mmCIF file of C-alpha atoms and ligand atoms in Angstrom:
data_model
loop_
_atom_site.group_PDB
_atom_site.id
_atom_site.type_symbol
_atom_site.label_atom_id
_atom_site.label_comp_id
_atom_site.label_asym_id
_atom_site.label_seq_id
_atom_site.Cartn_x
_atom_site.Cartn_y
_atom_site.Cartn_z
ATOM 1 C CA MET A 61 -13.482 -0.430 28.152
ATOM 2 C CA LYS A 62 -11.594 2.767 27.654
ATOM 3 C CA ASP A 63 -10.971 3.956 23.941
ATOM 4 C CA ILE A 64 -7.591 3.974 22.514
ATOM 5 C CA LEU A 65 -6.417 6.688 20.571
ATOM 6 C CA ILE A 66 -3.451 6.038 18.118
ATOM 7 C CA MET A 67 -1.501 8.428 16.238
ATOM 8 C CA GLY A 68 -0.214 7.323 13.268
ATOM 9 C CA ILE A 69 3.015 8.811 11.261
ATOM 10 C CA GLU A 70 3.764 7.937 7.557
ATOM 11 C CA SER A 71 6.456 9.336 5.537
ATOM 12 C CA SER A 72 8.151 6.310 3.689
ATOM 13 C CA CYS A 73 8.088 7.664 0.169
ATOM 14 C CA ASP A 74 6.084 11.115 -1.064
ATOM 15 C CA GLU A 75 3.388 11.233 0.962
ATOM 16 C CA THR A 76 3.704 13.068 4.755
ATOM 17 C CA SER A 77 0.753 12.179 6.547
ATOM 18 C CA ILE A 78 -0.418 11.747 10.175
ATOM 19 C CA SER A 79 -3.548 10.470 11.534
ATOM 20 C CA ILE A 80 -5.483 9.838 14.522
ATOM 21 C CA VAL A 81 -7.305 6.287 14.923
ATOM 22 C CA LYS A 82 -9.901 5.071 17.608
ATOM 23 C CA ASN A 83 -9.721 1.428 18.767
ATOM 24 C CA GLY A 84 -7.783 0.188 15.339
ATOM 25 C CA ARG A 85 -10.904 0.847 13.470
ATOM 26 C CA GLU A 86 -12.264 4.471 13.443
ATOM 27 C CA VAL A 87 -10.267 7.249 11.421
ATOM 28 C CA LEU A 88 -10.879 10.377 13.564
ATOM 29 C CA SER A 89 -8.456 12.463 11.111
ATOM 30 C CA ASN A 90 -5.923 11.384 8.298
ATOM 31 C CA CYS A 91 -3.973 14.443 6.902
ATOM 32 C CA ILE A 92 -2.070 14.115 3.973
ATOM 33 C CA ASN A 93 0.449 16.276 2.297
ATOM 34 C CA SER A 94 1.330 14.599 -1.135
ATOM 35 C CA GLN A 95 4.388 15.607 -2.895
ATOM 36 C CA ILE A 96 3.173 14.483 -6.426
ATOM 37 C CA LYS A 97 3.315 17.802 -7.886
ATOM 38 C CA ILE A 98 6.592 18.638 -6.921
ATOM 39 C CA HIS A 99 7.882 15.345 -8.204
ATOM 40 C CA GLU A 100 6.266 15.356 -11.240
ATOM 41 C CA GLU A 101 8.193 17.364 -13.205
ATOM 42 C CA TYR A 102 11.091 14.667 -12.789
ATOM 43 C CA GLY A 103 9.080 11.994 -13.614
ATOM 44 C CA GLY A 104 9.112 10.029 -10.484
ATOM 45 C CA VAL A 105 10.292 10.420 -6.912
ATOM 46 C CA VAL A 106 13.362 12.072 -6.050
ATOM 47 C CA PRO A 107 14.432 10.831 -2.654
ATOM 48 C CA GLU A 108 16.238 13.744 -1.114
ATOM 49 C CA ILE A 109 13.610 16.204 -2.386
ATOM 50 C CA ALA A 110 10.968 13.903 -0.733
ATOM 51 C CA SER A 111 12.899 14.032 2.671
ATOM 52 C CA ARG A 112 13.189 17.960 2.759
ATOM 53 C CA CYS A 113 9.581 18.278 2.224
ATOM 54 C CA HIS A 114 8.877 15.874 4.723
ATOM 55 C CA THR A 115 10.737 17.837 7.518
ATOM 56 C CA GLU A 116 9.131 21.066 6.403
ATOM 57 C CA VAL A 117 5.693 19.832 6.446
ATOM 58 C CA ILE A 118 5.607 17.269 9.317
ATOM 59 C CA ASN A 119 4.895 19.841 12.213
ATOM 60 C CA ARG A 120 2.018 21.246 10.555
ATOM 61 C CA ILE A 121 0.413 17.989 9.420
ATOM 62 C CA MET A 122 0.670 16.711 13.161
ATOM 63 C CA LYS A 123 -1.196 19.901 14.415
ATOM 64 C CA GLU A 124 -3.879 19.983 11.649
ATOM 65 C CA SER A 125 -4.509 16.005 12.398
ATOM 66 C CA LEU A 126 -5.316 16.684 15.948
ATOM 67 C CA LYS A 127 -7.212 19.846 15.362
ATOM 68 C CA THR A 128 -9.314 17.614 12.550
ATOM 69 C CA ALA A 129 -9.823 14.783 15.112
ATOM 70 C CA ASN A 130 -10.581 17.412 17.723
ATOM 71 C CA VAL A 131 -8.459 15.988 20.454
ATOM 72 C CA CYS A 132 -4.898 17.033 21.826
ATOM 73 C CA LEU A 133 -1.635 15.492 22.481
ATOM 74 C CA ASN A 134 -2.541 14.530 25.901
ATOM 75 C CA ASP A 135 -5.607 12.168 24.710
ATOM 76 C CA ILE A 136 -3.282 9.923 22.551
ATOM 77 C CA ASP A 137 -2.184 6.534 23.992
ATOM 78 C CA ALA A 138 0.441 5.991 21.675
ATOM 79 C CA ILE A 139 2.434 7.051 18.625
ATOM 80 C CA ALA A 140 2.976 4.904 15.659
ATOM 81 C CA VAL A 141 5.404 5.215 13.044
ATOM 82 C CA THR A 142 6.358 3.561 9.974
ATOM 83 C CA GLN A 143 9.613 2.136 10.352
ATOM 84 C CA GLY A 144 10.160 0.825 6.861
ATOM 85 C CA PRO A 145 10.261 -0.380 4.404
ATOM 86 C CA GLY A 146 10.799 2.613 2.083
ATOM 87 C CA LEU A 147 13.209 5.660 1.258
ATOM 88 C CA VAL A 148 15.651 5.583 4.233
ATOM 89 C CA GLY A 149 16.076 9.619 4.248
ATOM 90 C CA ALA A 150 12.067 9.920 4.042
ATOM 91 C CA LEU A 151 11.729 7.228 6.883
ATOM 92 C CA LEU A 152 13.900 8.863 9.094
ATOM 93 C CA VAL A 153 12.271 11.983 9.105
ATOM 94 C CA GLY A 154 8.994 10.015 10.500
ATOM 95 C CA VAL A 155 10.917 8.260 12.841
ATOM 96 C CA SER A 156 13.018 11.070 14.215
ATOM 97 C CA TYR A 157 9.932 12.949 14.504
ATOM 98 C CA ALA A 158 7.938 10.349 16.381
ATOM 99 C CA LYS A 159 11.052 9.740 18.629
ATOM 100 C CA GLY A 160 10.760 13.228 19.718
ATOM 101 C CA LEU A 161 7.087 13.531 20.132
ATOM 102 C CA SER A 162 7.319 10.273 22.438
ATOM 103 C CA TYR A 163 10.154 11.730 24.341
ATOM 104 C CA VAL A 164 8.427 14.781 25.051
ATOM 105 C CA THR A 165 4.840 13.833 25.465
ATOM 106 C CA LYS A 166 6.036 10.546 27.436
ATOM 107 C CA LYS A 167 3.692 8.590 25.319
ATOM 108 C CA PRO A 168 4.637 4.999 24.369
ATOM 109 C CA LEU A 169 6.119 4.556 20.918
ATOM 110 C CA VAL A 170 5.077 1.774 18.356
ATOM 111 C CA ALA A 171 7.019 0.666 15.064
ATOM 112 C CA VAL A 172 4.889 -0.484 11.957
ATOM 113 C CA ASN A 173 6.056 -2.058 9.228
ATOM 114 C CA HIS A 174 4.304 -0.300 6.084
ATOM 115 C CA ILE A 175 3.308 -3.218 4.305
ATOM 116 C CA GLU A 176 1.478 -4.567 7.327
ATOM 117 C CA GLY A 177 -0.063 -0.936 7.476
ATOM 118 C CA HIS A 178 -1.385 -1.462 3.805
ATOM 119 C CA ILE A 179 -3.321 -4.742 5.161
ATOM 120 C CA ALA A 180 -4.537 -2.905 8.133
ATOM 121 C CA GLY A 181 -6.167 -0.143 5.916
ATOM 122 C CA ASN A 182 -8.915 -3.058 5.307
ATOM 123 C CA TYR A 183 -9.797 -2.980 8.967
ATOM 124 C CA LEU A 184 -10.719 0.779 8.719
ATOM 125 C CA THR A 185 -13.144 0.293 5.650
ATOM 126 C CA HIS A 186 -14.418 -3.055 7.165
ATOM 127 C CA LYS A 187 -15.290 -3.107 10.684
ATOM 128 C CA ASP A 188 -16.220 -6.868 10.532
ATOM 129 C CA LEU A 189 -12.740 -8.002 8.871
ATOM 130 C CA LYS A 190 -10.959 -10.226 11.222
ATOM 131 C CA PRO A 191 -7.815 -12.616 10.319
ATOM 132 C CA PRO A 192 -7.375 -15.124 9.168
ATOM 133 C CA PHE A 193 -7.586 -14.091 5.437
ATOM 134 C CA ILE A 194 -5.399 -14.160 2.273
ATOM 135 C CA CYS A 195 -4.261 -10.504 1.407
ATOM 136 C CA LEU A 196 -2.718 -9.497 -1.891
ATOM 137 C CA ILE A 197 -0.656 -6.525 -1.472
ATOM 138 C CA ILE A 198 0.194 -4.672 -4.750
ATOM 139 C CA SER A 199 1.585 -1.171 -4.312
ATOM 140 C CA GLY A 200 4.541 0.882 -5.938
ATOM 141 C CA GLY A 201 7.156 -0.772 -4.100
ATOM 142 C CA HIS A 202 5.682 -3.906 -3.279
ATOM 143 C CA THR A 203 3.885 -7.163 -4.532
ATOM 144 C CA HIS A 204 3.095 -9.849 -1.752
ATOM 145 C CA LEU A 205 0.641 -12.385 -1.307
ATOM 146 C CA VAL A 206 0.388 -12.942 2.613
ATOM 147 C CA ASN A 207 -1.423 -15.447 4.634
ATOM 148 C CA VAL A 208 -2.493 -13.158 7.539
ATOM 149 C CA LYS A 209 -3.113 -15.685 10.409
ATOM 150 C CA SER A 210 -3.696 -13.086 12.927
ATOM 151 C CA TYR A 211 -3.407 -9.239 13.616
ATOM 152 C CA ASN A 212 0.204 -9.939 14.445
ATOM 153 C CA ASP A 213 1.252 -13.146 12.400
ATOM 154 C CA PHE A 214 2.144 -12.984 8.793
ATOM 155 C CA GLU A 215 3.236 -15.314 6.629
ATOM 156 C CA ILE A 216 4.455 -14.640 2.925
ATOM 157 C CA LEU A 217 2.922 -17.004 0.300
ATOM 158 C CA GLY A 218 4.709 -15.563 -2.637
ATOM 159 C CA LYS A 219 6.163 -12.121 -3.709
ATOM 160 C CA THR A 220 7.702 -10.205 -7.082
ATOM 161 C CA ARG A 221 11.139 -11.650 -7.892
ATOM 162 C CA ASP A 222 11.671 -8.389 -9.692
ATOM 163 C CA ASP A 223 9.288 -5.271 -10.255
ATOM 164 C CA ALA A 224 6.209 -4.303 -8.197
ATOM 165 C CA VAL A 225 3.387 -4.230 -9.813
ATOM 166 C CA GLY A 226 2.945 -0.593 -9.155
ATOM 167 C CA GLU A 227 6.676 0.249 -10.525
ATOM 168 C CA ALA A 228 5.642 -1.762 -13.815
ATOM 169 C CA PHE A 229 2.247 0.943 -14.232
ATOM 170 C CA ASP A 230 4.500 3.601 -13.523
ATOM 171 C CA LYS A 231 7.041 2.662 -16.144
ATOM 172 C CA VAL A 232 4.401 1.831 -18.762
ATOM 173 C CA ALA A 233 2.652 5.262 -18.172
ATOM 174 C CA ARG A 234 6.245 6.953 -18.622
ATOM 175 C CA VAL A 235 7.174 5.185 -21.928
ATOM 176 C CA VAL A 236 3.531 5.624 -23.211
ATOM 177 C CA GLY A 237 3.920 9.315 -22.428
ATOM 178 C CA LEU A 238 1.509 9.704 -19.632
ATOM 179 C CA GLY A 239 3.612 11.177 -17.080
ATOM 180 C CA TYR A 240 4.046 10.778 -13.151
ATOM 181 C CA PRO A 241 2.139 9.076 -11.465
ATOM 182 C CA GLY A 242 1.207 6.474 -13.847
ATOM 183 C CA GLY A 243 -1.156 3.946 -12.408
ATOM 184 C CA PRO A 244 -4.428 6.360 -12.681
ATOM 185 C CA LYS A 245 -3.382 7.164 -15.925
ATOM 186 C CA VAL A 246 -3.185 3.780 -17.407
ATOM 187 C CA ASP A 247 -6.435 2.757 -15.696
ATOM 188 C CA ASN A 248 -8.271 5.869 -17.299
ATOM 189 C CA LEU A 249 -6.710 5.544 -20.732
ATOM 190 C CA ALA A 250 -7.217 1.734 -20.632
ATOM 191 C CA LYS A 251 -11.279 2.340 -20.340
ATOM 192 C CA GLU A 252 -10.839 3.724 -24.338
ATOM 193 C CA GLY A 253 -9.244 0.625 -25.379
ATOM 194 C CA GLU A 254 -9.403 -3.048 -26.013
ATOM 195 C CA PRO A 255 -7.329 -5.587 -24.748
ATOM 196 C CA ASN A 256 -6.251 -6.976 -28.123
ATOM 197 C CA ILE A 257 -2.147 -6.957 -28.089
ATOM 198 C CA LYS A 258 -0.860 -10.322 -26.848
ATOM 199 C CA LEU A 259 1.812 -9.531 -23.790
ATOM 200 C CA PRO A 260 3.824 -12.318 -22.150
ATOM 201 C CA ILE A 261 2.498 -13.825 -18.781
ATOM 202 C CA THR A 262 4.932 -15.319 -16.516
ATOM 203 C CA HIS A 263 3.878 -18.092 -14.061
ATOM 204 C CA PHE A 264 5.952 -19.963 -11.327
ATOM 205 C CA ASP A 265 5.338 -23.215 -9.647
ATOM 206 C CA ASN A 266 5.166 -21.419 -6.380
ATOM 207 C CA LEU A 267 3.136 -18.136 -5.529
ATOM 208 C CA ASP A 268 5.857 -15.719 -6.649
ATOM 209 C CA PHE A 269 5.209 -13.252 -9.469
ATOM 210 C CA SER A 270 7.443 -11.090 -11.911
ATOM 211 C CA PHE A 271 6.317 -8.044 -13.730
ATOM 212 C CA SER A 272 9.785 -7.216 -15.600
ATOM 213 C CA GLY A 273 8.727 -9.442 -18.505
ATOM 214 C CA ILE A 274 5.608 -7.703 -19.626
ATOM 215 C CA LYS A 275 7.271 -4.191 -18.549
ATOM 216 C CA THR A 276 10.085 -4.840 -21.182
ATOM 217 C CA ALA A 277 7.520 -6.236 -23.596
ATOM 218 C CA VAL A 278 5.245 -3.134 -23.402
ATOM 219 C CA ILE A 279 8.352 -0.922 -23.629
ATOM 220 C CA ASN A 280 9.515 -2.682 -26.786
ATOM 221 C CA LEU A 281 6.438 -2.768 -28.545
ATOM 222 C CA ASN A 282 5.625 0.911 -27.815
ATOM 223 C CA HIS A 283 9.212 1.413 -29.432
ATOM 224 C CA LYS A 284 9.009 -0.489 -32.316
ATOM 225 C CA THR A 285 5.270 0.482 -32.985
ATOM 226 C CA PRO A 286 5.247 4.260 -33.261
ATOM 227 C CA ASN A 287 1.435 4.158 -33.937
ATOM 228 C CA ILE A 288 0.717 1.568 -31.685
ATOM 229 C CA ASN A 289 -2.895 2.402 -30.237
ATOM 230 C CA LYS A 290 -1.967 3.485 -26.879
ATOM 231 C CA ALA A 291 -5.345 2.779 -25.215
ATOM 232 C CA ASP A 292 -5.261 -0.706 -26.439
ATOM 233 C CA LEU A 293 -1.742 -1.140 -24.887
ATOM 234 C CA CYS A 294 -2.691 -0.069 -21.560
ATOM 235 C CA ALA A 295 -6.155 -2.326 -21.498
ATOM 236 C CA SER A 296 -3.754 -5.291 -22.731
ATOM 237 C CA PHE A 297 -1.028 -4.533 -19.977
ATOM 238 C CA GLN A 298 -3.984 -4.306 -17.202
ATOM 239 C CA LEU A 299 -5.284 -7.527 -18.602
ATOM 240 C CA ALA A 300 -2.161 -9.662 -18.294
ATOM 241 C CA VAL A 301 -1.035 -7.913 -15.058
ATOM 242 C CA THR A 302 -4.356 -9.203 -13.553
ATOM 243 C CA THR A 303 -4.237 -12.240 -15.215
ATOM 244 C CA MET A 304 -0.935 -13.058 -13.352
ATOM 245 C CA LEU A 305 -2.411 -11.875 -10.006
ATOM 246 C CA GLU A 306 -5.542 -13.923 -10.343
ATOM 247 C CA SER A 307 -3.699 -16.973 -11.038
ATOM 248 C CA ASN A 308 -1.773 -16.952 -7.946
ATOM 249 C CA VAL A 309 -4.624 -15.675 -5.654
ATOM 250 C CA ARG A 310 -6.894 -18.465 -7.210
ATOM 251 C CA LYS A 311 -4.180 -21.086 -6.134
ATOM 252 C CA ALA A 312 -3.697 -19.692 -2.548
ATOM 253 C CA ILE A 313 -7.433 -19.426 -1.895
ATOM 254 C CA LYS A 314 -7.507 -23.028 -3.012
ATOM 255 C CA GLU A 315 -4.242 -24.254 -0.882
ATOM 256 C CA TYR A 316 -5.383 -22.442 2.272
ATOM 257 C CA HIS A 317 -9.258 -23.299 1.897
ATOM 258 C CA SER A 318 -10.103 -19.192 2.593
ATOM 259 C CA ASP A 319 -13.430 -17.793 2.261
ATOM 260 C CA LYS A 320 -12.118 -14.459 1.531
ATOM 261 C CA ILE A 321 -9.546 -12.351 -0.362
ATOM 262 C CA VAL A 322 -8.298 -8.953 0.818
ATOM 263 C CA ILE A 323 -6.567 -6.421 -1.714
ATOM 264 C CA ALA A 324 -4.632 -3.827 -0.414
ATOM 265 C CA GLY A 325 -1.945 -0.919 -2.010
ATOM 266 C CA GLY A 326 -2.072 1.604 -4.232
ATOM 267 C CA VAL A 327 -2.339 -0.604 -7.366
ATOM 268 C CA SER A 328 -5.729 -1.998 -5.714
ATOM 269 C CA ARG A 329 -7.552 1.477 -6.537
ATOM 270 C CA ASN A 330 -7.334 0.117 -10.266
ATOM 271 C CA SER A 331 -10.751 -0.001 -11.538
ATOM 272 C CA PHE A 332 -10.082 -2.824 -14.218
ATOM 273 C CA ILE A 333 -8.398 -5.043 -11.319
ATOM 274 C CA ARG A 334 -11.170 -4.105 -8.810
ATOM 275 C CA LYS A 335 -14.024 -5.359 -11.554
ATOM 276 C CA SER A 336 -11.775 -8.705 -12.128
ATOM 277 C CA PHE A 337 -11.239 -9.680 -8.264
ATOM 278 C CA ASP A 338 -15.259 -8.887 -7.751
ATOM 279 C CA ASP A 339 -15.772 -11.531 -11.065
ATOM 280 C CA LEU A 340 -13.309 -13.904 -9.282
ATOM 281 C CA ALA A 341 -15.136 -13.572 -5.749
ATOM 282 C CA LYS A 342 -18.369 -14.244 -7.444
ATOM 283 C CA ASP A 343 -16.985 -17.525 -9.473
ATOM 284 C CA LEU A 344 -15.300 -18.583 -6.048
ATOM 285 C CA ASN A 345 -17.857 -17.942 -4.029
ATOM 286 C CA ILE A 346 -15.519 -15.773 -1.542
ATOM 287 C CA LYS A 347 -15.850 -12.505 -0.234
ATOM 288 C CA VAL A 348 -13.299 -9.805 -1.502
ATOM 289 C CA TYR A 349 -12.218 -6.644 0.569
ATOM 290 C CA TYR A 350 -10.866 -3.637 -0.885
ATOM 291 C CA PRO A 351 -9.915 -0.263 1.231
ATOM 292 C CA GLU A 352 -11.968 2.689 0.459
ATOM 293 C CA PRO A 353 -9.648 4.716 -2.263
ATOM 294 C CA ILE A 354 -7.982 7.005 0.033
ATOM 295 C CA LEU A 355 -6.838 4.414 2.421
ATOM 296 C CA CYS A 356 -5.368 2.041 -0.631
ATOM 297 C CA THR A 357 -2.399 4.919 -1.358
ATOM 298 C CA ASP A 358 -0.056 5.725 1.346
ATOM 299 C CA ASN A 359 -1.809 7.312 4.423
ATOM 300 C CA ALA A 360 -0.998 7.225 8.117
ATOM 301 C CA ALA A 361 -4.641 6.110 9.356
ATOM 302 C CA MET A 362 -3.408 2.764 7.966
ATOM 303 C CA ILE A 363 -0.257 2.977 9.959
ATOM 304 C CA ALA A 364 -2.286 3.860 13.161
ATOM 305 C CA ALA A 365 -4.521 0.806 12.593
ATOM 306 C CA SER A 366 -1.644 -1.570 12.240
ATOM 307 C CA GLY A 367 0.006 -0.029 15.412
ATOM 308 C CA TYR A 368 -2.968 -0.139 17.442
ATOM 309 C CA TYR A 369 -2.840 -3.941 16.801
ATOM 310 C CA ASN A 370 0.896 -3.776 17.890
ATOM 311 C CA TYR A 371 0.241 -1.771 20.924
ATOM 312 C CA ILE A 372 -2.366 -4.043 22.362
ATOM 313 C CA ASN A 373 0.160 -6.969 21.558
ATOM 314 C CA GLY A 374 2.688 -4.935 23.968
ATOM 315 C CA GLU A 375 4.929 -4.194 21.371
ATOM 316 C CA ARG A 376 6.939 -0.933 22.304
ATOM 317 C CA ALA A 377 10.083 0.498 20.459
ATOM 318 C CA LYS A 378 12.648 2.380 22.091
ATOM 319 C CA LEU A 379 14.263 5.906 21.483
ATOM 320 C CA ASN A 380 17.268 4.268 19.736
ATOM 321 C CA LEU A 381 14.500 3.224 16.998
ATOM 322 C CA ASN A 382 15.891 3.520 13.706
ATOM 323 C CA ALA A 383 14.557 3.356 9.977
ATOM 324 C CA ILE A 384 14.776 0.027 8.322
ATOM 325 C CA PRO A 385 14.668 0.970 4.551
ATOM 326 C CA ASN A 386 14.098 -3.004 3.650
ATOM 327 C CA LEU A 387 12.111 -4.075 6.391
ATOM 328 C CA LYS A 388 10.669 -7.492 5.562
ATOM 329 C CA ILE A 389 6.896 -8.020 6.732
ATOM 330 C CA GLY A 390 6.627 -10.062 9.742
ATOM 331 C CA GLU A 391 9.830 -8.787 11.382
HETATM 332 O O1 KG4 B 550 0.773 1.948 -2.111
HETATM 333 P P1 KG4 B 550 1.417 3.447 -2.683
HETATM 334 O O2 KG4 B 550 0.670 4.626 -2.411
HETATM 335 O O3 KG4 B 550 2.974 3.453 -2.438
HETATM 336 C C1 KG4 B 550 3.676 2.226 -2.344
HETATM 337 O O4 KG4 B 550 3.551 1.752 -0.808
HETATM 338 O O5 KG4 B 550 4.563 1.842 -3.122
HETATM 339 O O6 KG4 B 550 1.199 2.945 -4.005
HETATM 340 C C2 KG4 B 550 1.354 3.705 -5.212
HETATM 341 C C3 KG4 B 550 1.636 2.903 -6.484
HETATM 342 C C4 KG4 B 550 1.854 3.695 -7.637
HETATM 343 O O7 KG4 B 550 2.581 2.745 -8.447
HETATM 344 C C5 KG4 B 550 0.579 4.266 -8.312
HETATM 345 O O8 KG4 B 550 0.801 4.385 -9.733
HETATM 346 C C6 KG4 B 550 -0.296 2.962 -8.083
HETATM 347 O O9 KG4 B 550 -0.063 2.882 -6.813
HETATM 348 N N1 KG4 B 550 -1.643 3.708 -8.409
HETATM 349 C C7 KG4 B 550 -2.532 2.749 -9.119
HETATM 350 C C8 KG4 B 550 -3.829 3.538 -9.441
HETATM 351 N N2 KG4 B 550 -3.850 4.313 -8.254
HETATM 352 C C9 KG4 B 550 -2.208 4.557 -7.726
HETATM 353 N N3 KG4 B 550 -2.003 1.758 -10.307
HETATM 354 C C10 KG4 B 550 -2.951 1.167 -11.173
HETATM 355 N N4 KG4 B 550 -4.204 2.004 -10.888
HETATM 356 C C11 KG4 B 550 -4.398 2.908 -10.447
HETATM 357 N N5 KG4 B 550 -5.978 3.403 -10.200
HETATM 358 ZN ZN1 ZN B 551 2.507 1.838 0.263
#
């Protein structure tokens, strides 16, 4: 069978990324221009600046991606682009660029949901992984527990009712004085501390999550106790967050008689969360999967992988494709 090459384009937040992926599983290139250094001084992503930066670098990243993969535009079978969710201005840069490229090259255009892309990041790391499985997506903007029934069929089992996990990590890092992006900094500082501070845990009858309570508790504690041990606070925060994530995953695994749990999204880089889910998998006698670190945070290889499964499913986007900032998974 002929190989299928998909070009993935990602610009939903502060990473401009273009990748070439073979048969949905093999990364030939995954070029990423991160804007972290630019947004750092503002303590978070400034949407207008993000859009401008995407516009400035996107064509260079495309050329770099083709060169790294050692292919030319003519070799590509389809162009897959993140349609949403994300920042509207940032998304529009990728969508407009992809439409232009599709028009000029006459290559089919495929729309990709960013959250489905995060799930697909695991297909690139684990060649043997196939649906069905339960997936926990933990990123800066999303916290979802999803029943992945097939490559194109997703059922949301639970989601956050307020903040996403990554958002809570970033906020905690900011109040503790660690700066942006907070997740990796909290992860590192927590290694020097003990989880000896009691923080509120929120549970619901269904598989939803809530992280605004714990976020506020950390902010208040930090405010009221100036000499609080920040490493202990970070370790306690991570433990409480992980307890909430694990509780719902245990329920979902039991309810759906699943023999595996797949974790995805930027926060799945967290060392404490990985260790905890390794232990949970041993305890439940199931397998646990995470993408390799570079495929956890935003990148276009995961968009190309997801786009491949949309493409072979016959999905095609028209040239009037628009960005949808609040696109839901499965839509
Ligand atoms: O998936 P992602 O790149 O963007 C979204 O789609 O939202 O995730 C970014 C999030 C940020 O909140 C960042 O702080 C968090 O992932 N993150 C981490 C770690 N590395 C990245 N959070 C906890 N521990 C980490 N090691
Ligand atoms: Zn993401």
